[in-house]
Amino acid sequence: QQQVKQSPQSLIVQKGGIPIINCAYENTAFDYFPWYQQFPGKGPALLIAIRPDVSEKKEGRFTISFNKSAKQFSLHIMDSQPGDSATYFCAVNSGNTPLVFGKGTRLSVIA
Amino acid sequence: EPEVTQTPSHQVTQMGQEVILRCVPISNHLYFYWYRQILGQKVEFLVSFYNNEISEKSEIFDDQFSVERPDGSNFTLKIRSTKLEDSAMYFCASRGTVGYTFGSGTRLTVV
């Protein structure tokens, strides 16, 4: 059983566009919702994370929107650039339990 | 910026051989993890380690796998008798107050 469902699997946007990646979860005990960025041959790198006490968090061009009632959270990338082309993973956990990752979204930003 | 260091970056081994993957976590972190990622797929949890013992493990982490922290700085993953399906990227991570930090991974190829 998937603990977190991520969509879409892949995404192509033009430079300057706003790609949106979505994740949905079932377990209401989860209290930490990070997004990771992974470039080929590298490990996942923490991009931005949110706790369930806020509905939105913004860091630079990256924004997480969190909908507690719908058990969904999403990543928005403003003014996307070719350098943002990477695979993005959402993840969930609670307390000291291990992070569980979504299946990933391969983003391509074309000039 | 502190980082998690993994060696080797690439390991090729024959089926049935033992391999040891090495990691140096961030020095003041207390929780350590191994994850694996089969090519093009999601990042999967293997095992977590806290206070010199395994705190949680997944069903992937069977009797062929073991972890230890032999000297207070290194954190190792041993696979006793490798199988073809063990071919994957293996990521070490450590956790501090700002979340997980992943290493760049070891690409294990079993032939």
Tab-separated table of C-alpha atoms in Angstrom:
chain	number	residue	atom	x	y	z
A	1	GLN	CA	0.000	0.000	0.000
A	2	GLN	CA	1.411	3.342	-1.064
A	3	GLN	CA	1.628	5.757	1.851
A	4	VAL	CA	2.020	8.741	-0.444
A	5	LYS	CA	0.828	9.102	-4.030
A	6	GLN	CA	2.631	11.571	-6.270
A	7	SER	CA	1.550	12.981	-9.614
A	8	PRO	CA	2.267	13.579	-12.392
A	9	GLN	CA	4.990	11.079	-13.216
A	10	SER	CA	6.589	13.541	-15.633
A	11	LEU	CA	6.103	17.153	-16.553
A	12	ILE	CA	7.385	19.418	-19.291
A	13	VAL	CA	7.056	23.179	-18.984
A	14	GLN	CA	8.470	26.136	-20.802
A	15	LYS	CA	10.954	28.439	-19.123
A	16	GLY	CA	9.071	30.894	-16.921
A	17	GLY	CA	6.140	28.521	-16.430
A	18	ILE	CA	4.851	27.304	-13.058
A	19	PRO	CA	5.041	23.512	-12.741
A	20	ILE	CA	2.854	22.064	-10.008
A	21	ILE	CA	3.493	18.646	-8.488
A	22	ASN	CA	0.960	17.034	-6.193
A	23	CYS	CA	1.076	14.487	-3.398
A	24	ALA	CA	-1.692	12.832	-1.432
A	25	TYR	CA	-1.412	10.816	1.752
A	26	GLU	CA	-3.730	8.729	3.925
A	27	ASN	CA	-2.237	8.633	7.400
A	28	THR	CA	-3.329	11.682	9.425
A	29	ALA	CA	-0.476	11.022	11.873
A	30	PHE	CA	2.040	12.354	9.350
A	31	ASP	CA	3.367	15.721	10.497
A	32	TYR	CA	6.298	16.482	8.232
A	33	PHE	CA	5.987	17.037	4.495
A	34	PRO	CA	9.235	17.737	2.655
A	35	TRP	CA	10.061	18.013	-1.009
A	36	TYR	CA	13.361	16.741	-2.350
A	37	GLN	CA	15.138	17.586	-5.575
A	38	GLN	CA	17.377	15.016	-7.220
A	39	PHE	CA	19.759	15.515	-10.107
A	40	PRO	CA	21.095	12.499	-12.042
A	41	GLY	CA	23.805	10.677	-10.125
A	42	LYS	CA	23.185	12.638	-6.941
A	43	GLY	CA	21.324	12.030	-3.724
A	44	PRO	CA	18.013	13.713	-2.908
A	45	ALA	CA	18.480	17.233	-1.546
A	46	LEU	CA	15.953	18.880	0.736
A	47	LEU	CA	14.240	21.702	-1.094
A	48	ILE	CA	11.483	22.872	1.227
A	49	ALA	CA	9.347	21.339	3.948
A	50	ILE	CA	6.122	22.151	5.765
A	51	ARG	CA	4.412	21.159	9.000
A	52	PRO	CA	0.609	20.784	9.176
A	53	ASP	CA	0.080	23.920	11.264
A	54	VAL	CA	0.462	26.173	8.208
A	55	SER	CA	-1.216	26.068	4.790
A	56	GLU	CA	1.578	27.555	2.723
A	57	LYS	CA	5.309	28.036	2.874
A	58	LYS	CA	7.458	29.921	0.417
A	59	GLU	CA	11.230	29.824	-0.003
A	60	GLY	CA	12.524	31.745	-2.972
A	61	ARG	CA	10.815	30.442	-6.104
A	62	PHE	CA	9.510	27.306	-4.360
A	63	THR	CA	6.151	27.181	-2.588
A	64	ILE	CA	4.437	24.348	-0.748
A	65	SER	CA	0.659	24.462	-0.470
A	66	PHE	CA	-0.819	22.201	2.180
A	67	ASN	CA	-4.458	21.149	2.475
A	68	LYS	CA	-4.905	19.261	5.725
A	69	SER	CA	-8.563	18.365	5.212
A	70	ALA	CA	-7.903	16.948	1.758
A	71	LYS	CA	-4.646	15.295	2.912
A	72	GLN	CA	-2.790	16.778	-0.005
A	73	PHE	CA	0.240	18.977	-0.514
A	74	SER	CA	1.817	20.394	-3.612
A	75	LEU	CA	5.009	22.013	-4.837
A	76	HIS	CA	4.906	25.079	-7.088
A	77	ILE	CA	8.005	26.367	-8.838
A	78	MET	CA	7.679	29.994	-9.880
A	79	ASP	CA	9.484	31.327	-12.949
A	80	SER	CA	10.927	27.889	-13.700
A	81	GLN	CA	14.360	27.695	-15.293
A	82	PRO	CA	16.161	24.975	-17.283
A	83	GLY	CA	18.359	24.442	-14.205
A	84	ASP	CA	15.265	23.291	-12.317
A	85	SER	CA	15.087	20.225	-14.567
A	86	ALA	CA	15.381	17.341	-12.111
A	87	THR	CA	13.332	14.669	-10.399
A	88	TYR	CA	11.237	15.884	-7.498
A	89	PHE	CA	10.095	13.648	-4.665
A	90	CYS	CA	7.567	14.381	-1.972
A	91	ALA	CA	7.949	12.544	1.310
A	92	VAL	CA	6.095	12.101	4.580
A	93	ASN	CA	6.815	10.984	8.101
A	94	SER	CA	5.840	11.506	11.710
A	95	GLY	CA	8.082	11.795	14.731
A	96	ASN	CA	11.086	9.505	14.395
A	97	THR	CA	9.613	7.200	11.758
A	98	PRO	CA	11.600	6.980	8.514
A	99	LEU	CA	10.777	9.210	5.582
A	100	VAL	CA	8.565	7.561	2.999
A	101	PHE	CA	8.977	8.886	-0.521
A	102	GLY	CA	6.575	9.304	-3.394
A	103	LYS	CA	7.446	7.790	-6.763
A	104	GLY	CA	8.903	11.027	-8.097
A	105	THR	CA	8.140	13.503	-10.871
A	106	ARG	CA	10.620	14.067	-13.647
A	107	LEU	CA	10.482	17.755	-14.543
A	108	SER	CA	11.894	19.158	-17.758
A	109	VAL	CA	12.013	22.917	-18.227
A	110	ILE	CA	12.623	23.820	-21.834
A	111	ALA	CA	13.968	27.173	-23.010
B	1	GLU	CA	27.874	23.222	4.679
B	2	PRO	CA	28.118	19.830	6.424
B	3	GLU	CA	27.607	16.852	4.173
B	4	VAL	CA	27.184	13.104	4.285
B	5	THR	CA	30.044	11.328	2.547
B	6	GLN	CA	29.675	7.947	0.889
B	7	THR	CA	32.334	5.629	-0.508
B	8	PRO	CA	32.842	4.158	-2.973
B	9	SER	CA	30.835	6.097	-5.536
B	10	HIS	CA	30.589	3.012	-7.740
B	11	GLN	CA	31.076	-0.657	-6.876
B	12	VAL	CA	30.903	-3.582	-9.262
B	13	THR	CA	30.723	-7.012	-7.685
B	14	GLN	CA	30.048	-10.580	-8.726
B	15	MET	CA	26.863	-12.258	-7.645
B	16	GLY	CA	27.326	-14.029	-4.323
B	17	GLN	CA	30.117	-11.744	-3.143
B	18	GLU	CA	29.961	-9.605	-0.016
B	19	VAL	CA	30.035	-5.834	-0.292
B	20	ILE	CA	30.413	-3.120	2.303
B	21	LEU	CA	29.140	0.358	1.576
B	22	ARG	CA	30.542	3.121	3.748
B	23	CYS	CA	29.129	6.391	4.982
B	24	VAL	CA	30.329	9.213	7.179
B	25	PRO	CA	27.238	10.969	8.552
B	26	ILE	CA	27.169	14.562	9.756
B	27	SER	CA	28.989	14.600	13.063
B	28	ASN	CA	26.309	15.909	15.413
B	29	HIS	CA	23.445	13.899	13.914
B	30	LEU	CA	22.043	11.026	15.932
B	31	TYR	CA	19.818	9.171	13.459
B	32	PHE	CA	21.238	7.340	10.470
B	33	TYR	CA	19.534	5.682	7.534
B	34	TRP	CA	20.132	3.599	4.458
B	35	TYR	CA	17.847	3.939	1.457
B	36	ARG	CA	18.108	2.430	-1.981
B	37	GLN	CA	16.906	3.516	-5.387
B	38	ILE	CA	16.626	1.091	-8.256
B	39	LEU	CA	17.290	2.915	-11.524
B	40	GLY	CA	14.455	5.280	-12.385
B	41	GLN	CA	12.350	4.275	-9.416
B	42	LYS	CA	11.505	5.777	-6.055
B	43	VAL	CA	13.761	6.020	-3.037
B	44	GLU	CA	13.015	3.089	-0.692
B	45	PHE	CA	13.748	2.879	3.013
B	46	LEU	CA	15.988	0.043	4.156
B	47	VAL	CA	16.959	0.647	7.779
B	48	SER	CA	17.287	3.281	10.485
B	49	PHE	CA	19.899	3.302	13.235
B	50	TYR	CA	19.888	5.151	16.523
B	51	ASN	CA	21.886	4.786	19.712
B	52	ASN	CA	24.012	2.037	18.187
B	53	GLU	CA	21.165	-0.204	17.240
B	54	ILE	CA	18.612	-0.716	14.503
B	55	SER	CA	15.457	1.233	15.303
B	56	GLU	CA	13.425	0.215	12.279
B	57	LYS	CA	13.855	-1.843	9.125
B	58	SER	CA	11.835	-2.533	6.024
B	59	GLU	CA	10.937	-5.900	4.519
B	60	ILE	CA	13.732	-5.334	1.985
B	61	PHE	CA	16.284	-5.459	4.811
B	62	ASP	CA	16.472	-9.222	5.190
B	63	ASP	CA	19.163	-11.444	6.731
B	64	GLN	CA	21.548	-10.666	3.873
B	65	PHE	CA	21.845	-7.078	5.090
B	66	SER	CA	23.524	-5.715	8.196
B	67	VAL	CA	24.568	-2.302	9.462
B	68	GLU	CA	27.049	-1.155	12.020
B	69	ARG	CA	28.787	1.919	13.306
B	70	PRO	CA	32.216	0.457	14.002
B	71	ASP	CA	34.096	3.505	15.230
B	72	GLY	CA	31.686	6.299	16.133
B	73	SER	CA	32.033	8.089	12.799
B	74	ASN	CA	31.556	5.555	9.991
B	75	PHE	CA	28.224	3.900	9.282
B	76	THR	CA	28.328	0.826	7.067
B	77	LEU	CA	25.876	-1.319	5.146
B	78	LYS	CA	26.966	-4.874	4.414
B	79	ILE	CA	25.325	-7.173	1.912
B	80	ARG	CA	26.556	-10.702	2.588
B	81	SER	CA	25.773	-12.490	-0.647
B	82	THR	CA	24.790	-10.102	-3.391
B	83	LYS	CA	22.065	-10.899	-5.896
B	84	LEU	CA	21.466	-9.358	-9.297
B	85	GLU	CA	18.414	-7.553	-7.921
B	86	ASP	CA	20.584	-5.763	-5.348
B	87	SER	CA	21.867	-3.569	-8.163
B	88	ALA	CA	20.782	-0.046	-7.230
B	89	MET	CA	21.931	3.292	-5.867
B	90	TYR	CA	22.356	3.103	-2.113
B	91	PHE	CA	21.981	6.334	-0.184
B	92	CYS	CA	23.053	7.003	3.349
B	93	ALA	CA	21.311	9.780	5.268
B	94	SER	CA	21.607	11.353	8.674
B	95	ARG	CA	19.031	13.428	10.446
B	96	GLY	CA	19.434	16.586	12.442
B	97	THR	CA	17.209	19.466	13.448
B	98	VAL	CA	16.629	20.625	9.854
B	99	GLY	CA	15.746	17.216	8.478
B	100	TYR	CA	17.516	14.538	6.522
B	101	THR	CA	20.759	15.062	4.644
B	102	PHE	CA	21.532	12.469	1.986
B	103	GLY	CA	24.892	11.460	0.600
B	104	SER	CA	25.582	11.274	-3.123
B	105	GLY	CA	25.143	7.534	-3.089
B	106	THR	CA	27.002	4.382	-4.065
B	107	ARG	CA	26.006	2.815	-7.339
B	108	LEU	CA	26.150	-0.943	-6.788
B	109	THR	CA	26.245	-3.127	-9.870
B	110	VAL	CA	25.987	-6.877	-9.366
B	111	VAL	CA	27.082	-8.937	-12.366
